[in-house]
Coordinates of C-alpha atoms in Angstrom, one line a residue:
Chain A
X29 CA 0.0 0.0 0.0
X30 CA 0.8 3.6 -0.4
X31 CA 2.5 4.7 2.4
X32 CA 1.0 7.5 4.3
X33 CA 2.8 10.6 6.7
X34 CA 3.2 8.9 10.1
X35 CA 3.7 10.7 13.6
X36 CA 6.8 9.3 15.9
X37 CA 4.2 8.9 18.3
X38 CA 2.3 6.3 16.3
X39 CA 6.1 5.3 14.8
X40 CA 7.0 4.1 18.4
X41 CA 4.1 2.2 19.1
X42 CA 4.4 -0.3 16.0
X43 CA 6.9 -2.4 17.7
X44 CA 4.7 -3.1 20.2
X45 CA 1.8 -4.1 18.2
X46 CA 4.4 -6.6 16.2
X47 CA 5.9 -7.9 19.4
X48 CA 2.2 -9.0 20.6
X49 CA 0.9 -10.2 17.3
X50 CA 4.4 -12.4 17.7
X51 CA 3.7 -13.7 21.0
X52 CA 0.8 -15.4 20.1
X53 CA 0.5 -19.0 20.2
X54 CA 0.7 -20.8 16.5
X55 CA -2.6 -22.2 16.9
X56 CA -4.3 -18.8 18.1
X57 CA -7.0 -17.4 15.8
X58 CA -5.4 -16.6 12.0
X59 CA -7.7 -13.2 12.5
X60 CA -7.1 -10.2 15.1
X61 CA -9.2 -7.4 15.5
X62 CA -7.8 -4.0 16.4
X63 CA -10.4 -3.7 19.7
X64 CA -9.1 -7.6 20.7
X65 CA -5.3 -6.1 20.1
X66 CA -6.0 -2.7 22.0
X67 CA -7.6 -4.7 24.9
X68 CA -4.4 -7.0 24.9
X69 CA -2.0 -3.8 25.3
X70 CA -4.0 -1.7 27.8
X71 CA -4.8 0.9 24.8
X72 CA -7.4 3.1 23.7
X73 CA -9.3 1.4 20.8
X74 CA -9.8 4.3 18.5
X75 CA -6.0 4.6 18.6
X76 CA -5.3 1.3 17.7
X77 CA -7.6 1.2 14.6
X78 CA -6.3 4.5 13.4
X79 CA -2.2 3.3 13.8
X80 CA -3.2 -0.2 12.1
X81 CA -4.7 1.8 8.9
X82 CA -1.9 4.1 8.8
X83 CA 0.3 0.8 8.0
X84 CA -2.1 -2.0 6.7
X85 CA -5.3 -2.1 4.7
X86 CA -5.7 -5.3 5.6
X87 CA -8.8 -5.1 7.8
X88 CA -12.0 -6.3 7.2
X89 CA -15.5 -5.1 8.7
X90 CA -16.3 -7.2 11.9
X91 CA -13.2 -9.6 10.7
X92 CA -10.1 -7.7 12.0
X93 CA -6.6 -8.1 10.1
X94 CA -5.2 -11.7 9.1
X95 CA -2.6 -12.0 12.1
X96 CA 0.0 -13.1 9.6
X97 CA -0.5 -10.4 7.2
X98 CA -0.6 -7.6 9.7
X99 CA 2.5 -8.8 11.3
X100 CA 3.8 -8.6 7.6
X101 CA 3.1 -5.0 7.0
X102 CA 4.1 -3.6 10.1
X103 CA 7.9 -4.9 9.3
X104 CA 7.9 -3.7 6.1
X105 CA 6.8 -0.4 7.1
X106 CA 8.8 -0.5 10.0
X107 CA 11.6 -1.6 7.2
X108 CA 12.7 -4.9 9.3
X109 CA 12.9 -6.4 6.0
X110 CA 15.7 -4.2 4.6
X111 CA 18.7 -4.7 6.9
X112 CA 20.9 -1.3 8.2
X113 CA 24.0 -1.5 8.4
X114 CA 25.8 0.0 11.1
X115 CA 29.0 0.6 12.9
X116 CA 29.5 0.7 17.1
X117 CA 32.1 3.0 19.0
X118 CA 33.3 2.1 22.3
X119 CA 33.5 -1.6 21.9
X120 CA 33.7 -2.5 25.9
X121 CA 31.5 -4.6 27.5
X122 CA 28.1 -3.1 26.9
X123 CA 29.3 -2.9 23.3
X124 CA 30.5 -6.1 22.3
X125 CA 27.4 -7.3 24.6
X126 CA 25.6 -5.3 21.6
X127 CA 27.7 -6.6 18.9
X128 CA 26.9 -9.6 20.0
X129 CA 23.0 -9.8 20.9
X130 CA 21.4 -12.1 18.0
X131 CA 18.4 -10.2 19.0
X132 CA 18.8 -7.4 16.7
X133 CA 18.6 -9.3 13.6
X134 CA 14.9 -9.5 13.8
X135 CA 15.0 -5.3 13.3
X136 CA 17.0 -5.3 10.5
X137 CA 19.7 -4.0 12.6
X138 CA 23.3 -5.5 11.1
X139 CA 26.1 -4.3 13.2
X140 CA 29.3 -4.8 10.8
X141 CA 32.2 -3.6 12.9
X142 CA 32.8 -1.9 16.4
X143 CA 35.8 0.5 17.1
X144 CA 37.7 1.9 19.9
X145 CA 40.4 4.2 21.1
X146 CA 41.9 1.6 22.9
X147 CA 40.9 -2.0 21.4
X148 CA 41.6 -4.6 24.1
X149 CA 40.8 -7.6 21.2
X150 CA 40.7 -7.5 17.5
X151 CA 36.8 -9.4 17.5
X152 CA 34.1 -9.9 19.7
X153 CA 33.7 -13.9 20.9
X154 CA 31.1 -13.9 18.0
X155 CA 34.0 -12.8 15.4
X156 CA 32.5 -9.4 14.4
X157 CA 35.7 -7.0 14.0
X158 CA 37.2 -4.6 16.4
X159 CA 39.1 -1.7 14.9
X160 CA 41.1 1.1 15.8
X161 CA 39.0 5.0 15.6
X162 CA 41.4 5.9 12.6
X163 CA 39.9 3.1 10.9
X164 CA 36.6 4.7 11.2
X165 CA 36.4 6.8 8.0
X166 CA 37.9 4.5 5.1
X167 CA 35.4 1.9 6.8
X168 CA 32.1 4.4 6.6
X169 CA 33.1 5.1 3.3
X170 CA 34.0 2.0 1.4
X171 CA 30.9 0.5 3.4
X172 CA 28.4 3.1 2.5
X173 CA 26.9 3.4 6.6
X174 CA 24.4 5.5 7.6
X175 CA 23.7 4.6 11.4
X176 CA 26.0 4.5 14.1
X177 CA 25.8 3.3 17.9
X178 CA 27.6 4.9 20.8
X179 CA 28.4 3.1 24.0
X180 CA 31.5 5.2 25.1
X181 CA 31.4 6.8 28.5
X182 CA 29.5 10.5 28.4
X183 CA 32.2 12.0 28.2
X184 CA 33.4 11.4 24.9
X185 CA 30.0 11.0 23.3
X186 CA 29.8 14.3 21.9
X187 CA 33.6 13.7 20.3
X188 CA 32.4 10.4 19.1
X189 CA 29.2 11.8 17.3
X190 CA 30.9 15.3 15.6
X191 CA 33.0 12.0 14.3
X192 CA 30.6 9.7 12.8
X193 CA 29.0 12.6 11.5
X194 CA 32.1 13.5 9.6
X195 CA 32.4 10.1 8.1
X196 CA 28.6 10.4 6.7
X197 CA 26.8 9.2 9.2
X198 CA 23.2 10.4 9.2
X199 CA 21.3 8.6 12.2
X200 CA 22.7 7.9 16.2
X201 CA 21.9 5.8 18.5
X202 CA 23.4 6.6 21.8
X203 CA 23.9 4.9 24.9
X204 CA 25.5 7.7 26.4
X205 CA 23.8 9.7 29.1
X206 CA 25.1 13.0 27.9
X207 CA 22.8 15.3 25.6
X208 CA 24.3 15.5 22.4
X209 CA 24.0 18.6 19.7
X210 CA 24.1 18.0 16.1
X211 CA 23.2 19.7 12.9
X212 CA 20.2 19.6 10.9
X213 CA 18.9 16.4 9.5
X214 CA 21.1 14.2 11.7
X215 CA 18.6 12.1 14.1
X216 CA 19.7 11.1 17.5
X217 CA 18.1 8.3 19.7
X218 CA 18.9 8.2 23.4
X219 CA 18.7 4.9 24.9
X220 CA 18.4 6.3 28.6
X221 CA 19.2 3.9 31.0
X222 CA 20.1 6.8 33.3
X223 CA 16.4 7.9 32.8
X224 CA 14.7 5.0 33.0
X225 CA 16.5 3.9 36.9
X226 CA 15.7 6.8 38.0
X227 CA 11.9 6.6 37.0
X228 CA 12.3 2.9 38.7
X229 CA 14.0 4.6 42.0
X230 CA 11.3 6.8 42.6
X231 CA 8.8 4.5 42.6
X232 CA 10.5 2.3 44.8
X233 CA 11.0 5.4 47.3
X234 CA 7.3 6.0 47.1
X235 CA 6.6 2.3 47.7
X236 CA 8.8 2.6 50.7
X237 CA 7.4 5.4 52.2
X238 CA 3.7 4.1 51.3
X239 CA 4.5 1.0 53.6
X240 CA 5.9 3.7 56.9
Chain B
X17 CA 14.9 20.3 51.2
X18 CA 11.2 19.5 51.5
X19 CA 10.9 16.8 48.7
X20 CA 7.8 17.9 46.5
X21 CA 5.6 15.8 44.5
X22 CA 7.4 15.3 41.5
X23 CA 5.6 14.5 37.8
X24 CA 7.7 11.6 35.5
X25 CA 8.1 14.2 33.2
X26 CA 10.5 16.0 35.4
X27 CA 12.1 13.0 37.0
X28 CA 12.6 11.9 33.5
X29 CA 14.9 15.7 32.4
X30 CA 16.5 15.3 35.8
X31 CA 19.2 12.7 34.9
X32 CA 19.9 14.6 31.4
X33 CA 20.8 17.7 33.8
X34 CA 22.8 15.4 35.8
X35 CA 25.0 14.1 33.1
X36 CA 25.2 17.9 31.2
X37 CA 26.6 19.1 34.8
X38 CA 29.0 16.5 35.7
X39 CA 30.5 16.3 32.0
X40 CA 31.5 19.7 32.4
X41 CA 35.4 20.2 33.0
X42 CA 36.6 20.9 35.7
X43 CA 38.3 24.4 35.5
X44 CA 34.7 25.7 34.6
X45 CA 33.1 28.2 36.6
X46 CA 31.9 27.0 39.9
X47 CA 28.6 28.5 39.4
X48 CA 25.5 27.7 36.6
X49 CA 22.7 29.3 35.9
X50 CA 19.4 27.8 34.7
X51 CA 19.3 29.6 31.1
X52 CA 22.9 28.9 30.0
X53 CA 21.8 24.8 31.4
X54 CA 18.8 25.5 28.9
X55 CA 20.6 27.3 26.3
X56 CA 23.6 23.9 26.4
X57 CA 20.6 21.5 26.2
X58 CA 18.7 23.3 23.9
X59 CA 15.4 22.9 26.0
X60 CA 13.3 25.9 27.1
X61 CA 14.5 28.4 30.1
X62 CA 11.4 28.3 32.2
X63 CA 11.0 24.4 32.0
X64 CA 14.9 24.1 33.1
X65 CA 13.9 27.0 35.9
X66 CA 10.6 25.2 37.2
X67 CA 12.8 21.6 37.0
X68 CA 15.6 22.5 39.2
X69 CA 13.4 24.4 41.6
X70 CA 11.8 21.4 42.0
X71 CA 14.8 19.8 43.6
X72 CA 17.6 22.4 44.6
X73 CA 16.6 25.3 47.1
X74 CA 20.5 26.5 45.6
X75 CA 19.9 28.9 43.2
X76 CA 20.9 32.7 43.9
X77 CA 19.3 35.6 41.8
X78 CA 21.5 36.6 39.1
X79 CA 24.3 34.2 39.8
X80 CA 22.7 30.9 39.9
X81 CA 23.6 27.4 41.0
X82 CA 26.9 26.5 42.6
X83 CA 27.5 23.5 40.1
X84 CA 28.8 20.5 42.6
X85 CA 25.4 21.6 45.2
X86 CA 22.9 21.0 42.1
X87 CA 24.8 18.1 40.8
X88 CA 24.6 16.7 44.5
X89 CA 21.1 17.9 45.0
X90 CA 19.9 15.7 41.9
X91 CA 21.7 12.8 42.7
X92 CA 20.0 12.7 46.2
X93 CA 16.9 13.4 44.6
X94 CA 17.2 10.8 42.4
X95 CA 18.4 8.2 45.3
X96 CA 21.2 7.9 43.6
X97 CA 23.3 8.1 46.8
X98 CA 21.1 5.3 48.1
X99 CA 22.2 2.0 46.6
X100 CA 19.4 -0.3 44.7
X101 CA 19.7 -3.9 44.8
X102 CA 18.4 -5.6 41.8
X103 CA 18.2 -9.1 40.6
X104 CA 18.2 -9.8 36.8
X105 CA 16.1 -12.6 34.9
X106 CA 18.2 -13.9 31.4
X107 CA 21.9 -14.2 31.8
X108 CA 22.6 -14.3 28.4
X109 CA 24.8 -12.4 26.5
X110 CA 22.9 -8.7 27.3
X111 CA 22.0 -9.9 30.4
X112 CA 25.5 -11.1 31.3
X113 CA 26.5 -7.5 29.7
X114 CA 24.2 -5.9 32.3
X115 CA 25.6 -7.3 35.0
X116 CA 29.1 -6.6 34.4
X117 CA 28.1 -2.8 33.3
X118 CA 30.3 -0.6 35.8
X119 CA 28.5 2.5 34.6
X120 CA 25.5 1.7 36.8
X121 CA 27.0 1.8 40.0
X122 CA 26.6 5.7 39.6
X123 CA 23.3 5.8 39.6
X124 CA 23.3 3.4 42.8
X125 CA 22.1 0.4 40.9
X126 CA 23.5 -2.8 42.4
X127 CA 23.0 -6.3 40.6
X128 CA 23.2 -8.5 43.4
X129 CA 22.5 -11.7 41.0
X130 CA 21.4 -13.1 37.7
X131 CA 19.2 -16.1 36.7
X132 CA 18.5 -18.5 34.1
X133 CA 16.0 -20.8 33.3
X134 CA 19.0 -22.8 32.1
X135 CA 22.3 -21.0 33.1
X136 CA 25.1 -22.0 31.4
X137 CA 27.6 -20.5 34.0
X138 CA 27.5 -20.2 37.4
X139 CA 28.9 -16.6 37.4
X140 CA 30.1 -13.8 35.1
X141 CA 33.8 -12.6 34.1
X142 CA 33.5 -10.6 37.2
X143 CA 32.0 -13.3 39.9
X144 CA 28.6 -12.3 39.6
X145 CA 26.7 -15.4 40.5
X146 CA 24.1 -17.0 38.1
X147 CA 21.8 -19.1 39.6
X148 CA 19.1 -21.6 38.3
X149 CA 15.6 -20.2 38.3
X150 CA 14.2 -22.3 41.1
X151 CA 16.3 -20.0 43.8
X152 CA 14.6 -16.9 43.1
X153 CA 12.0 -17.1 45.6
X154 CA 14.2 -17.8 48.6
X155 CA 16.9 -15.1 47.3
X156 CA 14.8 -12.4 46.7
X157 CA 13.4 -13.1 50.2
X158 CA 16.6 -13.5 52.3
X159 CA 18.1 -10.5 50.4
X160 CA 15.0 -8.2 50.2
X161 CA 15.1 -7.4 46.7
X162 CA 12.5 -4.9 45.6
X163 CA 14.0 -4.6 41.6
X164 CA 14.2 -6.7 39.0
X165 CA 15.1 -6.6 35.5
X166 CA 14.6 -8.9 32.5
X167 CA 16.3 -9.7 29.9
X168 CA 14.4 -12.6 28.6
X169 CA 13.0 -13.1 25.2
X170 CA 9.8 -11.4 24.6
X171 CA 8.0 -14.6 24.5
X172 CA 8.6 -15.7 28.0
X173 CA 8.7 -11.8 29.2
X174 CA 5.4 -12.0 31.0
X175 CA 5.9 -15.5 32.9
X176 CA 8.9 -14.2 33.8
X177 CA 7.4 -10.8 35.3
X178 CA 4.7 -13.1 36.9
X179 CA 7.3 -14.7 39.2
X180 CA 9.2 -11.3 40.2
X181 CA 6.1 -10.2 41.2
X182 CA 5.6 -13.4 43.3
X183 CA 9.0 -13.1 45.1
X184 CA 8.1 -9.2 46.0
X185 CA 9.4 -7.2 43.1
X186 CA 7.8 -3.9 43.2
X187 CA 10.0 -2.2 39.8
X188 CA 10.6 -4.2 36.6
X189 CA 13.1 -2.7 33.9
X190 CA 12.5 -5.0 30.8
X191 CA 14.5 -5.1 27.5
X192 CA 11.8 -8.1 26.2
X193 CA 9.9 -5.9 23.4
X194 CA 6.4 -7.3 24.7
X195 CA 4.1 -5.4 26.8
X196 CA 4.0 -6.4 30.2
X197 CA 0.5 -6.9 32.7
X198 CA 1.3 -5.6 36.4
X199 CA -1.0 -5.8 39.8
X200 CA -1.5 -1.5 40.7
X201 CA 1.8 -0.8 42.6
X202 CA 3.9 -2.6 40.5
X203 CA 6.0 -0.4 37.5
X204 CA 7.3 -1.5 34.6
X205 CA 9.8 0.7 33.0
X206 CA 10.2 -0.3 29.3
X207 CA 14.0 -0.1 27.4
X208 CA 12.4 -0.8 24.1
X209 CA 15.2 -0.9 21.5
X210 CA 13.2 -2.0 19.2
X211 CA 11.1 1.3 19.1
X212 CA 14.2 3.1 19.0
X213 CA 15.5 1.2 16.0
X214 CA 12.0 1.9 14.7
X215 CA 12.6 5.9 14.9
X216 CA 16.1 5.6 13.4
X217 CA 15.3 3.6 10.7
X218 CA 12.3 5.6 9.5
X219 CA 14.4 8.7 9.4
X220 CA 17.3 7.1 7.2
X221 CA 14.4 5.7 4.7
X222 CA 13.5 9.7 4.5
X223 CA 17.1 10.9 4.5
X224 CA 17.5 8.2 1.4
X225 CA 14.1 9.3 -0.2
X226 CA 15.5 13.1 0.0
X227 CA 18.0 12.1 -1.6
X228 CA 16.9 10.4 -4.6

């Protein structure tokens, strides 16, 4: 289908639609309705049946969406089926750990090489190379990548990025918790961890203090 | 101070201050103000005001916040100085990754232990234990252990969350891309990679349609 203009908001919920229609059992129903899908995730159904028809028009009148075929379009809007390269900086433990992690595979996410100030080993355990930063523009270029990840410490994140950016690099995702600027048209995608304990911590506190 | 109420909103800007603050060097001025913190993150001066009045009593007309005291007056608000124990549910290779992370002590996370429906070492490179599933009940008891975080694939996300929640786990931080059904009082705080790869990847099929 044609595809239409589509909000980040409605962008960010996709995944988690696909990850249900996933989950369920082989031998579940081959249809799913949008109300039985927004019931599933906690969600408002009007918003459900709007982000489906933004991605499939697959859905039939008191029918819902073949499970199979929905699950279908969302990866190829989400672009799961074409695979993105990308290259990784700071190739310690959480690194590697990334380099490593089969789960990405399913997003389209191919992570070719990672690179390092300081390499302490020349793969990961996997056999994905490690190389040296001055390695990292000949490799961007002769390899045609647009994404890069950063797992260096904060403080050299902004260093890293102004450097990927150089070597053509168009979209970020970091693992750093440092803010990061960057000129226009260059997209970067915190993956707080930083954030998200200290949304956890608070509720704990709160739990705590409920108990008192 | 007087904690206030706090919205997730602001908790969530909080740790981004945090890290902007302590990445400064260290021959910077002592002092900070609240626009040139908005103006360096590029949010807006009156959000960044209301924010850190929200958890620093510090700030002086005119000259602002003495840098280490608002760094100091985060971290306490954020419990960083009080130390989380968490266990973790998946110690695989991210899982495994997670545990080893030195970057979390900082934001007084603690991974006391790991499990595994099927662990196929009984610790990590740096002596964390891993321990079969069936101990969980009587660690997370004997250790009091209000956090846990899984690192499971999606599929078994939600049986997974179902025993934390069993053994007294009041905060779940999930990697699994599947949503998650809690009891009220429990929180789950989602790290969803896969929406993030979502955004990125959208905006590099645009970047590549732009260019064509």
């Amino acid at each position: 289908m044609e595809k239409k203009e589509i909000s980040k908001s409605v962008l960010k919920r996709l995944p988690g639609y696909l990850a249900y229609l996933k989950s369920l059992p082989p031998d579940a129903s081959p249809y799913i309705s949008a109300t039985a899908l927004a019931s599933a995730l906690g969600m408002g159904e009007v918003q459900v049946r709007k982000d489906l028809a933004m991605v499939s028009d697959g859905g039939r009148p008191k029918i819902g969406y073949l499970r199979q075929g929905l699950a279908d379009d969302i990866e190829q809007f989400l672009g799961y089926d074409n695979t993105t390269d990308a290259v990784l900086i700071g190739a310690g433990k959480l690194g590697q750990a990334l380099m490593g992690y089969g789960g990405f595979d399913a997003y389209g996410l191919n992570i070719l090489a990672g690179f390092d100030a300081a390499p302490t080993t020349d793969a990961t355990e996997e056999g994905k190379p490690i190389y040296p930063m001055s390695q990292l523009p000949a490799f961007c270029k002769s390899n045609k990548v647009l994404m890069g990840i950063v797992t260096v410490p904060a403080k050299y994140a902004q260093e890293v990025c102004n450097q990927l950016i150089a070597c053509g690099i168009k979209a970020i995702w970091t693992f750093a918790s440092a803010h990061i600027d960057v000129p226009d048209g260059i997209l970067v995608q915190y993956e707080n961890m930083a954030t998200s304990l200290a949304v956890l911590s608070m509720h704990l506190k709160a739990q705590i203090k409920e108990k008192k």
